[in-house]
PDB file of C-alpha atoms in Angstrom:
ATOM      1  CA  MET A  27     -59.250-163.642  55.444  1.00  0.00           C
ATOM      2  CA  ILE A  28     -62.309-162.795  56.064  1.00  0.00           C
ATOM      3  CA  ASN A  29     -61.724-163.888  59.438  1.00  0.00           C
ATOM      4  CA  LYS A  30     -58.655-161.445  59.986  1.00  0.00           C
ATOM      5  CA  LEU A  31     -60.050-158.784  58.610  1.00  0.00           C
ATOM      6  CA  VAL A  32     -62.798-158.614  60.977  1.00  0.00           C
ATOM      7  CA  GLU A  33     -60.001-159.613  63.944  1.00  0.00           C
ATOM      8  CA  LYS A  34     -57.919-156.746  62.974  1.00  0.00           C
ATOM      9  CA  ILE A  35     -61.253-153.918  62.725  1.00  0.00           C
ATOM     10  CA  ARG A  36     -61.835-155.066  66.904  1.00  0.00           C
ATOM     11  CA  LYS A  37     -58.704-154.961  67.187  1.00  0.00           C
ATOM     12  CA  THR A  38     -57.711-151.031  65.567  1.00  0.00           C
ATOM     13  CA  LYS A  39     -61.176-150.401  66.336  1.00  0.00           C
ATOM     14  CA  ALA A  40     -60.179-148.624  62.530  1.00  0.00           C
ATOM     15  CA  PRO A  41     -62.718-149.399  60.222  1.00  0.00           C
ATOM     16  CA  ILE A  42     -61.312-148.107  56.789  1.00  0.00           C
ATOM     17  CA  VAL A  43     -58.827-149.254  54.582  1.00  0.00           C
ATOM     18  CA  VAL A  44     -56.620-147.029  53.201  1.00  0.00           C
ATOM     19  CA  GLY A  45     -55.978-146.791  48.934  1.00  0.00           C
ATOM     20  CA  LEU A  46     -52.198-146.965  47.790  1.00  0.00           C
ATOM     21  CA  ASP A  47     -53.508-145.100  44.442  1.00  0.00           C
ATOM     22  CA  PRO A  48     -50.802-143.087  43.896  1.00  0.00           C
ATOM     23  CA  MET A  49     -50.162-140.657  40.796  1.00  0.00           C
ATOM     24  CA  LEU A  50     -46.899-138.697  40.397  1.00  0.00           C
ATOM     25  CA  ASN A  51     -48.354-136.146  41.100  1.00  0.00           C
ATOM     26  CA  TYR A  52     -49.618-136.883  44.780  1.00  0.00           C
ATOM     27  CA  ILE A  53     -45.712-138.304  45.736  1.00  0.00           C
ATOM     28  CA  PRO A  54     -42.944-135.052  46.619  1.00  0.00           C
ATOM     29  CA  ASP A  55     -40.251-133.933  44.782  1.00  0.00           C
ATOM     30  CA  HIS A  56     -37.683-134.889  47.154  1.00  0.00           C
ATOM     31  CA  ILE A  57     -38.799-138.887  46.653  1.00  0.00           C
ATOM     32  CA  GLN A  58     -39.124-138.137  42.648  1.00  0.00           C
ATOM     33  CA  GLU A  59     -36.127-135.694  42.705  1.00  0.00           C
ATOM     34  CA  ALA A  60     -33.878-138.872  44.217  1.00  0.00           C
ATOM     35  CA  ALA A  61     -35.530-141.828  42.255  1.00  0.00           C
ATOM     36  CA  PHE A  62     -35.066-140.213  39.140  1.00  0.00           C
ATOM     37  CA  SER A  63     -30.924-139.283  40.081  1.00  0.00           C
ATOM     38  CA  GLU A  64     -29.903-143.079  40.473  1.00  0.00           C
ATOM     39  CA  PHE A  65     -32.408-144.843  37.710  1.00  0.00           C
ATOM     40  CA  GLY A  66     -33.042-142.181  35.004  1.00  0.00           C
ATOM     41  CA  GLU A  67     -36.708-140.360  33.973  1.00  0.00           C
ATOM     42  CA  THR A  68     -37.211-143.227  33.351  1.00  0.00           C
ATOM     43  CA  LEU A  69     -40.142-145.804  33.967  1.00  0.00           C
ATOM     44  CA  GLU A  70     -38.151-147.211  36.805  1.00  0.00           C
ATOM     45  CA  GLY A  71     -37.209-143.988  37.749  1.00  0.00           C
ATOM     46  CA  ALA A  72     -41.041-143.605  38.088  1.00  0.00           C
ATOM     47  CA  ALA A  73     -41.664-146.891  39.325  1.00  0.00           C
ATOM     48  CA  GLU A  74     -38.996-145.961  42.429  1.00  0.00           C
ATOM     49  CA  ALA A  75     -40.302-143.144  43.276  1.00  0.00           C
ATOM     50  CA  VAL A  76     -43.618-145.279  43.481  1.00  0.00           C
ATOM     51  CA  TRP A  77     -42.317-147.769  45.709  1.00  0.00           C
ATOM     52  CA  GLN A  78     -40.362-144.846  48.161  1.00  0.00           C
ATOM     53  CA  PHE A  79     -43.581-143.487  48.626  1.00  0.00           C
ATOM     54  CA  ASN A  80     -45.523-146.279  49.360  1.00  0.00           C
ATOM     55  CA  LYS A  81     -43.287-147.268  52.052  1.00  0.00           C
ATOM     56  CA  GLU A  82     -43.177-144.373  53.590  1.00  0.00           C
ATOM     57  CA  ILE A  83     -47.230-144.302  54.506  1.00  0.00           C
ATOM     58  CA  ILE A  84     -47.257-147.328  55.107  1.00  0.00           C
ATOM     59  CA  ASP A  85     -44.765-147.274  57.759  1.00  0.00           C
ATOM     60  CA  LYS A  86     -46.377-143.920  59.204  1.00  0.00           C
ATOM     61  CA  THR A  87     -49.906-145.552  59.222  1.00  0.00           C
ATOM     62  CA  TYR A  88     -49.396-149.476  59.259  1.00  0.00           C
ATOM     63  CA  ASP A  89     -50.710-150.094  63.692  1.00  0.00           C
ATOM     64  CA  LEU A  90     -53.566-147.887  62.776  1.00  0.00           C
ATOM     65  CA  ILE A  91     -55.604-149.773  60.172  1.00  0.00           C
ATOM     66  CA  PRO A  92     -56.516-152.972  59.503  1.00  0.00           C
ATOM     67  CA  ALA A  93     -56.470-152.666  56.000  1.00  0.00           C
ATOM     68  CA  VAL A  94     -54.775-150.687  52.979  1.00  0.00           C
ATOM     69  CA  LYS A  95     -55.775-151.526  49.041  1.00  0.00           C
ATOM     70  CA  PRO A  96     -53.511-151.113  45.734  1.00  0.00           C
ATOM     71  CA  GLN A  97     -55.590-150.005  43.562  1.00  0.00           C
ATOM     72  CA  ILE A  98     -52.650-152.086  40.017  1.00  0.00           C
ATOM     73  CA  ALA A  99     -53.591-149.537  37.450  1.00  0.00           C
ATOM     74  CA  MET A 100     -51.354-147.140  38.978  1.00  0.00           C
ATOM     75  CA  TYR A 101     -48.527-149.012  38.629  1.00  0.00           C
ATOM     76  CA  GLU A 102     -49.710-150.584  35.822  1.00  0.00           C
ATOM     77  CA  GLN A 103     -49.614-147.590  33.769  1.00  0.00           C
ATOM     78  CA  PHE A 104     -45.563-147.980  34.433  1.00  0.00           C
ATOM     79  CA  GLY A 105     -44.930-150.943  32.581  1.00  0.00           C
ATOM     80  CA  ILE A 106     -43.089-154.073  34.196  1.00  0.00           C
ATOM     81  CA  PRO A 107     -41.540-151.806  37.036  1.00  0.00           C
ATOM     82  CA  GLY A 108     -45.210-150.832  37.941  1.00  0.00           C
ATOM     83  CA  LEU A 109     -45.813-153.798  38.452  1.00  0.00           C
ATOM     84  CA  GLU A 110     -42.730-155.085  40.232  1.00  0.00           C
ATOM     85  CA  VAL A 111     -43.776-152.642  42.547  1.00  0.00           C
ATOM     86  CA  PHE A 112     -47.368-154.161  43.099  1.00  0.00           C
ATOM     87  CA  LYS A 113     -45.537-157.037  44.579  1.00  0.00           C
ATOM     88  CA  ARG A 114     -43.207-155.210  46.487  1.00  0.00           C
ATOM     89  CA  THR A 115     -45.848-153.128  47.993  1.00  0.00           C
ATOM     90  CA  VAL A 116     -48.481-156.302  49.165  1.00  0.00           C
ATOM     91  CA  ASP A 117     -45.571-157.976  50.258  1.00  0.00           C
ATOM     92  CA  TYR A 118     -44.304-155.414  51.844  1.00  0.00           C
ATOM     93  CA  CYS A 119     -47.615-154.928  53.591  1.00  0.00           C
ATOM     94  CA  LYS A 120     -48.672-158.416  54.565  1.00  0.00           C
ATOM     95  CA  ALA A 121     -45.047-157.906  56.522  1.00  0.00           C
ATOM     96  CA  LYS A 122     -46.803-155.388  58.620  1.00  0.00           C
ATOM     97  CA  ASP A 123     -49.433-157.717  59.491  1.00  0.00           C
ATOM     98  CA  LEU A 124     -52.306-155.654  57.151  1.00  0.00           C
ATOM     99  CA  VAL A 125     -54.870-157.347  54.988  1.00  0.00           C
ATOM    100  CA  VAL A 126     -53.660-156.020  51.514  1.00  0.00           C
ATOM    101  CA  ILE A 127     -57.257-155.512  48.997  1.00  0.00           C
ATOM    102  CA  GLY A 128     -56.182-156.127  45.120  1.00  0.00           C
ATOM    103  CA  ASP A 129     -58.366-153.539  43.326  1.00  0.00           C
ATOM    104  CA  ILE A 130     -57.729-155.075  40.068  1.00  0.00           C
ATOM    105  CA  LYS A 131     -62.441-154.737  39.219  1.00  0.00           C
ATOM    106  CA  ARG A 132     -61.854-157.943  37.078  1.00  0.00           C
ATOM    107  CA  GLY A 133     -64.271-159.900  35.400  1.00  0.00           C
ATOM    108  CA  ASP A 134     -64.240-162.173  32.699  1.00  0.00           C
ATOM    109  CA  ILE A 135     -64.742-165.905  31.833  1.00  0.00           C
ATOM    110  CA  GLY A 136     -63.760-168.730  31.799  1.00  0.00           C
ATOM    111  CA  SER A 137     -60.214-170.523  32.149  1.00  0.00           C
ATOM    112  CA  THR A 138     -59.625-166.410  31.833  1.00  0.00           C
ATOM    113  CA  SER A 139     -61.352-165.875  35.052  1.00  0.00           C
ATOM    114  CA  MET A 140     -59.547-169.183  36.586  1.00  0.00           C
ATOM    115  CA  ALA A 141     -56.681-166.975  35.624  1.00  0.00           C
ATOM    116  CA  TYR A 142     -57.151-164.097  37.287  1.00  0.00           C
ATOM    117  CA  ALA A 143     -58.248-165.196  39.635  1.00  0.00           C
ATOM    118  CA  ARG A 144     -54.995-167.826  40.220  1.00  0.00           C
ATOM    119  CA  GLY A 145     -52.868-165.051  39.762  1.00  0.00           C
ATOM    120  CA  HIS A 146     -54.582-163.122  42.577  1.00  0.00           C
ATOM    121  CA  ILE A 147     -55.679-164.685  45.021  1.00  0.00           C
ATOM    122  CA  GLY A 148     -54.460-167.628  44.604  1.00  0.00           C
ATOM    123  CA  LYS A 149     -51.623-170.168  43.100  1.00  0.00           C
ATOM    124  CA  VAL A 150     -50.425-171.435  39.827  1.00  0.00           C
ATOM    125  CA  SER A 151     -48.121-175.001  39.372  1.00  0.00           C
ATOM    126  CA  ILE A 152     -45.873-175.155  37.074  1.00  0.00           C
ATOM    127  CA  ARG A 153     -44.241-178.824  36.965  1.00  0.00           C
ATOM    128  CA  GLY A 154     -45.516-179.861  40.244  1.00  0.00           C
ATOM    129  CA  LYS A 155     -44.353-176.902  41.781  1.00  0.00           C
ATOM    130  CA  GLU A 156     -46.708-174.450  43.797  1.00  0.00           C
ATOM    131  CA  TYR A 157     -46.403-170.499  43.672  1.00  0.00           C
ATOM    132  CA  THR A 158     -48.451-167.144  44.961  1.00  0.00           C
ATOM    133  CA  PRO A 159     -47.879-164.733  42.124  1.00  0.00           C
ATOM    134  CA  PHE A 160     -48.812-161.481  44.055  1.00  0.00           C
ATOM    135  CA  GLY A 161     -50.719-162.673  47.281  1.00  0.00           C
ATOM    136  CA  GLU A 162     -53.456-159.895  47.752  1.00  0.00           C
ATOM    137  CA  ASP A 163     -56.162-161.427  50.311  1.00  0.00           C
ATOM    138  CA  PHE A 164     -59.393-159.440  48.465  1.00  0.00           C
ATOM    139  CA  VAL A 165     -59.993-158.769  44.663  1.00  0.00           C
ATOM    140  CA  THR A 166     -62.489-156.785  43.968  1.00  0.00           C
ATOM    141  CA  VAL A 167     -64.480-158.702  40.775  1.00  0.00           C
ATOM    142  CA  ASN A 168     -66.820-156.135  38.303  1.00  0.00           C
ATOM    143  CA  PRO A 169     -69.992-159.342  37.659  1.00  0.00           C
ATOM    144  CA  TYR A 170     -71.322-157.873  34.661  1.00  0.00           C
ATOM    145  CA  LEU A 171     -70.076-161.242  33.036  1.00  0.00           C
ATOM    146  CA  GLY A 172     -72.909-162.898  35.161  1.00  0.00           C
ATOM    147  CA  SER A 173     -71.612-166.184  37.283  1.00  0.00           C
ATOM    148  CA  ASP A 174     -69.585-167.507  34.762  1.00  0.00           C
ATOM    149  CA  GLY A 175     -66.294-165.235  35.405  1.00  0.00           C
ATOM    150  CA  ILE A 176     -67.484-165.366  39.057  1.00  0.00           C
ATOM    151  CA  SER A 177     -67.610-168.577  40.449  1.00  0.00           C
ATOM    152  CA  PRO A 178     -64.155-169.127  39.703  1.00  0.00           C
ATOM    153  CA  PHE A 179     -62.638-166.947  41.593  1.00  0.00           C
ATOM    154  CA  ILE A 180     -65.212-167.964  44.461  1.00  0.00           C
ATOM    155  CA  ASP A 181     -63.982-171.381  43.563  1.00  0.00           C
ATOM    156  CA  VAL A 182     -60.143-169.697  44.229  1.00  0.00           C
ATOM    157  CA  CYS A 183     -61.927-168.220  47.795  1.00  0.00           C
ATOM    158  CA  LYS A 184     -62.638-171.711  49.182  1.00  0.00           C
ATOM    159  CA  GLU A 185     -58.938-173.278  48.146  1.00  0.00           C
ATOM    160  CA  GLU A 186     -57.053-170.431  49.665  1.00  0.00           C
ATOM    161  CA  ARG A 187     -60.087-168.679  52.385  1.00  0.00           C
ATOM    162  CA  ARG A 188     -59.769-165.141  50.074  1.00  0.00           C
ATOM    163  CA  GLY A 189     -61.793-163.449  48.967  1.00  0.00           C
ATOM    164  CA  LEU A 190     -64.132-160.771  47.459  1.00  0.00           C
ATOM    165  CA  PHE A 191     -65.189-157.456  46.797  1.00  0.00           C
ATOM    166  CA  ILE A 192     -68.515-156.992  43.906  1.00  0.00           C
ATOM    167  CA  LEU A 193     -68.766-153.888  42.444  1.00  0.00           C
ATOM    168  CA  VAL A 194     -72.687-153.486  43.021  1.00  0.00           C
ATOM    169  CA  LYS A 195     -73.012-149.534  43.763  1.00  0.00           C
ATOM    170  CA  THR A 196     -70.116-148.362  42.163  1.00  0.00           C
ATOM    171  CA  SER A 197     -69.158-143.868  43.589  1.00  0.00           C
ATOM    172  CA  ASN A 198     -68.542-142.680  40.004  1.00  0.00           C
ATOM    173  CA  PRO A 199     -71.517-139.436  39.292  1.00  0.00           C
ATOM    174  CA  SER A 200     -72.184-141.828  35.301  1.00  0.00           C
ATOM    175  CA  SER A 201     -73.139-144.821  37.370  1.00  0.00           C
ATOM    176  CA  GLY A 202     -75.908-145.497  37.306  1.00  0.00           C
ATOM    177  CA  GLU A 203     -76.337-144.942  33.270  1.00  0.00           C
ATOM    178  CA  PHE A 204     -76.459-148.885  34.406  1.00  0.00           C
ATOM    179  CA  GLN A 205     -76.844-149.339  37.810  1.00  0.00           C
ATOM    180  CA  ASP A 206     -79.612-147.653  38.461  1.00  0.00           C
ATOM    181  CA  ARG A 207     -81.798-149.432  35.364  1.00  0.00           C
ATOM    182  CA  LEU A 208     -84.960-150.658  36.545  1.00  0.00           C
ATOM    183  CA  ILE A 209     -85.717-154.126  35.622  1.00  0.00           C
ATOM    184  CA  ASP A 210     -89.456-155.445  36.757  1.00  0.00           C
ATOM    185  CA  GLY A 211     -89.665-152.259  39.135  1.00  0.00           C
ATOM    186  CA  ARG A 212     -86.123-152.682  40.490  1.00  0.00           C
ATOM    187  CA  PRO A 213     -82.430-151.195  39.770  1.00  0.00           C
ATOM    188  CA  LEU A 214     -80.074-153.420  39.036  1.00  0.00           C
ATOM    189  CA  TYR A 215     -77.212-153.096  41.968  1.00  0.00           C
ATOM    190  CA  GLU A 216     -80.186-154.805  43.753  1.00  0.00           C
ATOM    191  CA  LEU A 217     -80.461-157.363  41.970  1.00  0.00           C
ATOM    192  CA  VAL A 218     -76.829-157.387  42.078  1.00  0.00           C
ATOM    193  CA  GLY A 219     -76.936-157.560  45.665  1.00  0.00           C
ATOM    194  CA  GLU A 220     -79.548-160.540  46.201  1.00  0.00           C
ATOM    195  CA  LYS A 221     -76.911-162.336  43.774  1.00  0.00           C
ATOM    196  CA  VAL A 222     -73.889-160.559  46.118  1.00  0.00           C
ATOM    197  CA  ALA A 223     -75.885-162.296  49.402  1.00  0.00           C
ATOM    198  CA  GLU A 224     -76.897-165.572  47.508  1.00  0.00           C
ATOM    199  CA  TRP A 225     -72.945-166.490  46.055  1.00  0.00           C
ATOM    200  CA  GLY A 226     -71.358-165.435  49.874  1.00  0.00           C
ATOM    201  CA  GLU A 227     -73.434-168.430  51.246  1.00  0.00           C
ATOM    202  CA  GLU A 228     -71.033-170.617  49.638  1.00  0.00           C
ATOM    203  CA  CYS A 229     -68.568-168.829  51.676  1.00  0.00           C
ATOM    204  CA  MET A 230     -69.040-168.142  55.361  1.00  0.00           C
ATOM    205  CA  GLY A 231     -66.705-167.291  57.270  1.00  0.00           C
ATOM    206  CA  GLU A 232     -67.029-167.168  61.577  1.00  0.00           C
ATOM    207  CA  GLU A 233     -70.181-164.065  61.370  1.00  0.00           C
ATOM    208  CA  TYR A 234     -69.667-162.646  57.722  1.00  0.00           C
ATOM    209  CA  SER A 235     -68.789-163.779  54.754  1.00  0.00           C
ATOM    210  CA  TYR A 236     -65.950-164.236  51.780  1.00  0.00           C
ATOM    211  CA  ILE A 237     -67.550-162.550  49.084  1.00  0.00           C
ATOM    212  CA  GLY A 238     -68.955-158.619  49.883  1.00  0.00           C
ATOM    213  CA  ALA A 239     -70.058-156.034  47.688  1.00  0.00           C
ATOM    214  CA  VAL A 240     -68.567-152.437  46.844  1.00  0.00           C
ATOM    215  CA  VAL A 241     -70.665-149.720  47.403  1.00  0.00           C
ATOM    216  CA  GLY A 242     -69.720-145.587  46.675  1.00  0.00           C
ATOM    217  CA  ALA A 243     -70.283-143.700  49.910  1.00  0.00           C
ATOM    218  CA  THR A 244     -72.032-140.923  47.420  1.00  0.00           C
ATOM    219  CA  TYR A 245     -74.768-142.867  47.479  1.00  0.00           C
ATOM    220  CA  PRO A 246     -76.456-142.791  51.121  1.00  0.00           C
ATOM    221  CA  GLU A 247     -79.474-144.127  51.289  1.00  0.00           C
ATOM    222  CA  MET A 248     -78.342-147.147  47.927  1.00  0.00           C
ATOM    223  CA  GLY A 249     -76.214-148.123  50.673  1.00  0.00           C
ATOM    224  CA  LYS A 250     -79.071-148.273  53.304  1.00  0.00           C
ATOM    225  CA  VAL A 251     -81.361-150.454  50.848  1.00  0.00           C
ATOM    226  CA  LEU A 252     -77.947-153.014  50.461  1.00  0.00           C
ATOM    227  CA  ARG A 253     -76.866-153.054  53.477  1.00  0.00           C
ATOM    228  CA  LYS A 254     -80.263-155.061  54.088  1.00  0.00           C
ATOM    229  CA  ILE A 255     -79.928-157.512  51.108  1.00  0.00           C
ATOM    230  CA  MET A 256     -76.011-157.913  52.359  1.00  0.00           C
ATOM    231  CA  PRO A 257     -76.361-158.509  55.894  1.00  0.00           C
ATOM    232  CA  LYS A 258     -73.128-161.803  56.305  1.00  0.00           C
ATOM    233  CA  SER A 259     -71.893-159.345  52.799  1.00  0.00           C
ATOM    234  CA  TYR A 260     -68.329-157.304  54.009  1.00  0.00           C
ATOM    235  CA  ILE A 261     -69.343-153.404  51.800  1.00  0.00           C
ATOM    236  CA  LEU A 262     -66.508-152.103  50.887  1.00  0.00           C
ATOM    237  CA  VAL A 263     -67.047-147.759  50.927  1.00  0.00           C
ATOM    238  CA  PRO A 264     -65.023-146.547  48.831  1.00  0.00           C
ATOM    239  CA  GLY A 265     -65.985-142.533  47.942  1.00  0.00           C
ATOM    240  CA  TYR A 266     -64.616-141.073  51.362  1.00  0.00           C
ATOM    241  CA  GLY A 267     -63.773-137.706  51.506  1.00  0.00           C
ATOM    242  CA  ALA A 268     -62.035-136.310  48.817  1.00  0.00           C
ATOM    243  CA  GLN A 269     -65.329-137.823  46.689  1.00  0.00           C
ATOM    244  CA  GLY A 270     -67.712-136.416  49.221  1.00  0.00           C
ATOM    245  CA  GLY A 271     -68.360-138.789  51.800  1.00  0.00           C
ATOM    246  CA  GLN A 272     -68.614-138.002  55.235  1.00  0.00           C
ATOM    247  CA  GLY A 273     -68.953-140.723  58.586  1.00  0.00           C
ATOM    248  CA  LYS A 274     -72.214-139.025  58.857  1.00  0.00           C
ATOM    249  CA  ASP A 275     -73.578-140.574  55.701  1.00  0.00           C
ATOM    250  CA  LEU A 276     -72.042-143.775  55.782  1.00  0.00           C
ATOM    251  CA  VAL A 277     -73.786-145.174  59.473  1.00  0.00           C
ATOM    252  CA  HIS A 278     -76.660-146.804  57.145  1.00  0.00           C
ATOM    253  CA  PHE A 279     -74.105-149.787  55.633  1.00  0.00           C
ATOM    254  CA  PHE A 280     -73.095-151.191  59.360  1.00  0.00           C
ATOM    255  CA  ASN A 281     -74.989-152.901  60.525  1.00  0.00           C
ATOM    256  CA  GLU A 282     -76.033-152.635  64.380  1.00  0.00           C
ATOM    257  CA  ASP A 283     -73.465-154.664  65.717  1.00  0.00           C
ATOM    258  CA  GLY A 284     -70.545-151.872  64.261  1.00  0.00           C
ATOM    259  CA  LEU A 285     -69.588-153.801  61.713  1.00  0.00           C
ATOM    260  CA  GLY A 286     -70.222-154.672  57.536  1.00  0.00           C
ATOM    261  CA  ALA A 287     -68.186-152.339  56.910  1.00  0.00           C
ATOM    262  CA  ILE A 288     -64.932-150.542  56.082  1.00  0.00           C
ATOM    263  CA  VAL A 289     -64.536-146.962  54.655  1.00  0.00           C
ATOM    264  CA  ASN A 290     -61.468-146.367  51.842  1.00  0.00           C
ATOM    265  CA  SER A 291     -59.986-143.472  51.366  1.00  0.00           C
ATOM    266  CA  SER A 292     -57.167-142.698  48.813  1.00  0.00           C
ATOM    267  CA  ARG A 293     -56.236-139.619  48.508  1.00  0.00           C
ATOM    268  CA  GLY A 294     -57.040-138.325  50.702  1.00  0.00           C
ATOM    269  CA  ILE A 295     -54.611-139.842  52.630  1.00  0.00           C
ATOM    270  CA  ILE A 296     -51.687-140.439  50.630  1.00  0.00           C
ATOM    271  CA  ALA A 297     -51.735-136.659  49.173  1.00  0.00           C
ATOM    272  CA  ALA A 298     -53.064-134.922  52.878  1.00  0.00           C
ATOM    273  CA  TYR A 299     -49.881-132.503  52.883  1.00  0.00           C
ATOM    274  CA  LYS A 300     -51.550-130.833  50.329  1.00  0.00           C
ATOM    275  CA  GLN A 301     -54.935-130.584  51.759  1.00  0.00           C
ATOM    276  CA  GLU A 302     -54.934-126.841  53.865  1.00  0.00           C
ATOM    277  CA  ALA A 303     -55.651-128.774  57.339  1.00  0.00           C
ATOM    278  CA  TYR A 304     -52.899-131.446  56.683  1.00  0.00           C
ATOM    279  CA  ALA A 305     -49.927-128.422  55.277  1.00  0.00           C
ATOM    280  CA  LYS A 306     -48.533-127.621  58.971  1.00  0.00           C
ATOM    281  CA  TYR A 307     -46.396-130.869  57.680  1.00  0.00           C
ATOM    282  CA  GLY A 308     -45.136-129.532  54.729  1.00  0.00           C
ATOM    283  CA  ALA A 309     -43.974-132.052  51.708  1.00  0.00           C
ATOM    284  CA  LYS A 310     -40.600-133.675  53.569  1.00  0.00           C
ATOM    285  CA  ASN A 311     -42.869-135.090  55.626  1.00  0.00           C
ATOM    286  CA  PHE A 312     -45.819-136.375  54.522  1.00  0.00           C
ATOM    287  CA  GLY A 313     -46.348-139.673  56.182  1.00  0.00           C
ATOM    288  CA  ASP A 314     -46.720-137.356  58.802  1.00  0.00           C
ATOM    289  CA  ALA A 315     -49.681-136.057  57.015  1.00  0.00           C
ATOM    290  CA  SER A 316     -51.071-138.642  56.165  1.00  0.00           C
ATOM    291  CA  ARG A 317     -50.477-140.247  59.948  1.00  0.00           C
ATOM    292  CA  ALA A 318     -52.835-137.854  60.645  1.00  0.00           C
ATOM    293  CA  ALA A 319     -55.400-138.256  58.299  1.00  0.00           C
ATOM    294  CA  VAL A 320     -56.425-141.757  58.986  1.00  0.00           C
ATOM    295  CA  GLU A 321     -57.016-140.751  63.160  1.00  0.00           C
ATOM    296  CA  ALA A 322     -58.903-137.369  61.697  1.00  0.00           C
ATOM    297  CA  MET A 323     -61.001-140.158  59.448  1.00  0.00           C
ATOM    298  CA  VAL A 324     -61.148-141.884  61.810  1.00  0.00           C
ATOM    299  CA  SER A 325     -62.515-140.466  64.330  1.00  0.00           C
ATOM    300  CA  ASP A 326     -64.757-139.042  61.991  1.00  0.00           C
ATOM    301  CA  ILE A 327     -66.415-142.586  61.771  1.00  0.00           C
ATOM    302  CA  ASN A 328     -66.477-143.925  64.935  1.00  0.00           C
ATOM    303  CA  GLY A 329     -68.092-140.461  65.933  1.00  0.00           C
ATOM    304  CA  ALA A 330     -71.064-140.774  63.617  1.00  0.00           C
ATOM    305  CA  LEU A 331     -71.275-144.157  64.123  1.00  0.00           C
ATOM    306  CA  GLU A 332     -71.094-143.986  68.136  1.00  0.00           C
ATOM    307  CA  ALA A 333     -73.560-140.826  67.303  1.00  0.00           C
ATOM    308  CA  ALA A 334     -76.262-142.953  65.667  1.00  0.00           C
ATOM    309  CA  LYS A 335     -76.172-145.848  68.461  1.00  0.00           C
TER     310      LYS A 335
END
C-alpha cells in the first residue's frame, strides 16, 4: 500500500492527508438539525450528522488529496452508530480511490494485538469464510509494549500489503515527559526511530517501507534527526496549522526526492469555514471552505519545499 500512497502523492502533488476528526461543534447547524430531525437527538442522530459532514468534505476534496485519516475516537464516542459511520467513511473514501489511514493508536500484545491488526488492516476467518471488518490501508500504532505489540501488526502488513505509522515523537506538549527522556545519553524517541527503521527493513515497498513513523510538526529539529535515522520510512506529520506547524517548518521531514513525509491537518481543513480566512464561504458552503484550505495547505508546503532546494 505504500507504493499506492507514494504514487498518489506524486500524482496530486499534495503530500498531505486530511484528518477526518469530526466533533459536533465543527458540524454546521443545518447539518445537525437535519440529522436530529430524522433520527432524534440521539447517538444515531449525532452519527448521521457526522456522516453527512464527512461526505461533503470528501466530495469537495478527494480530487486534490492522496489520503484521509479518520480518528476512530471521534466515532467511538457515539457508540455503535458512530463505529458504523467510521466504517461507512472508510468505504466511501476507498470508493473515491483515497488511501485511508486509520488513526487508532492501538498497542497491546499477543493475540490482542493480532485481533486489532486483523480487525483494522486484515481479515478475520469465520468458519472458513474471510471478512474484512474495517479495511483501512494503514493504521497508527503505539510501540510502548515493544516488539510483542508490533510484530502481530507487521505479520498482517506482510500478508495484506497494508502499512503502519508507529508513534515516535508526537506533537502534544507533554510528549517529552517520556519521549525525550535520555537513555544512555540519547532521547527515547531516537531509539524508537531506530527500531522503526529496523522493523521497516522487513516490509519494503518499491522505494519506501510499509512501516512508517508519526513525528509531530511541532518539533522540526527532532524531525530533522529522525529523518536521517529512518531514511526509508514514510513520516506522518501531525500538528500542521491548528497546532502551529507551517510549511517552512516541515522541509526537513522530507527526503531530497521531495517524498518521505505526509502532513496531516484536521480541524484546520474540516472546520475551515470557522476561520476568518474562509468566513466568506459561510456554514452552508463548509465543503468549499475545506477545499480552499486544502489548496492553501498544498501551496504552503510545496512552496516551502521548492524554496529549500
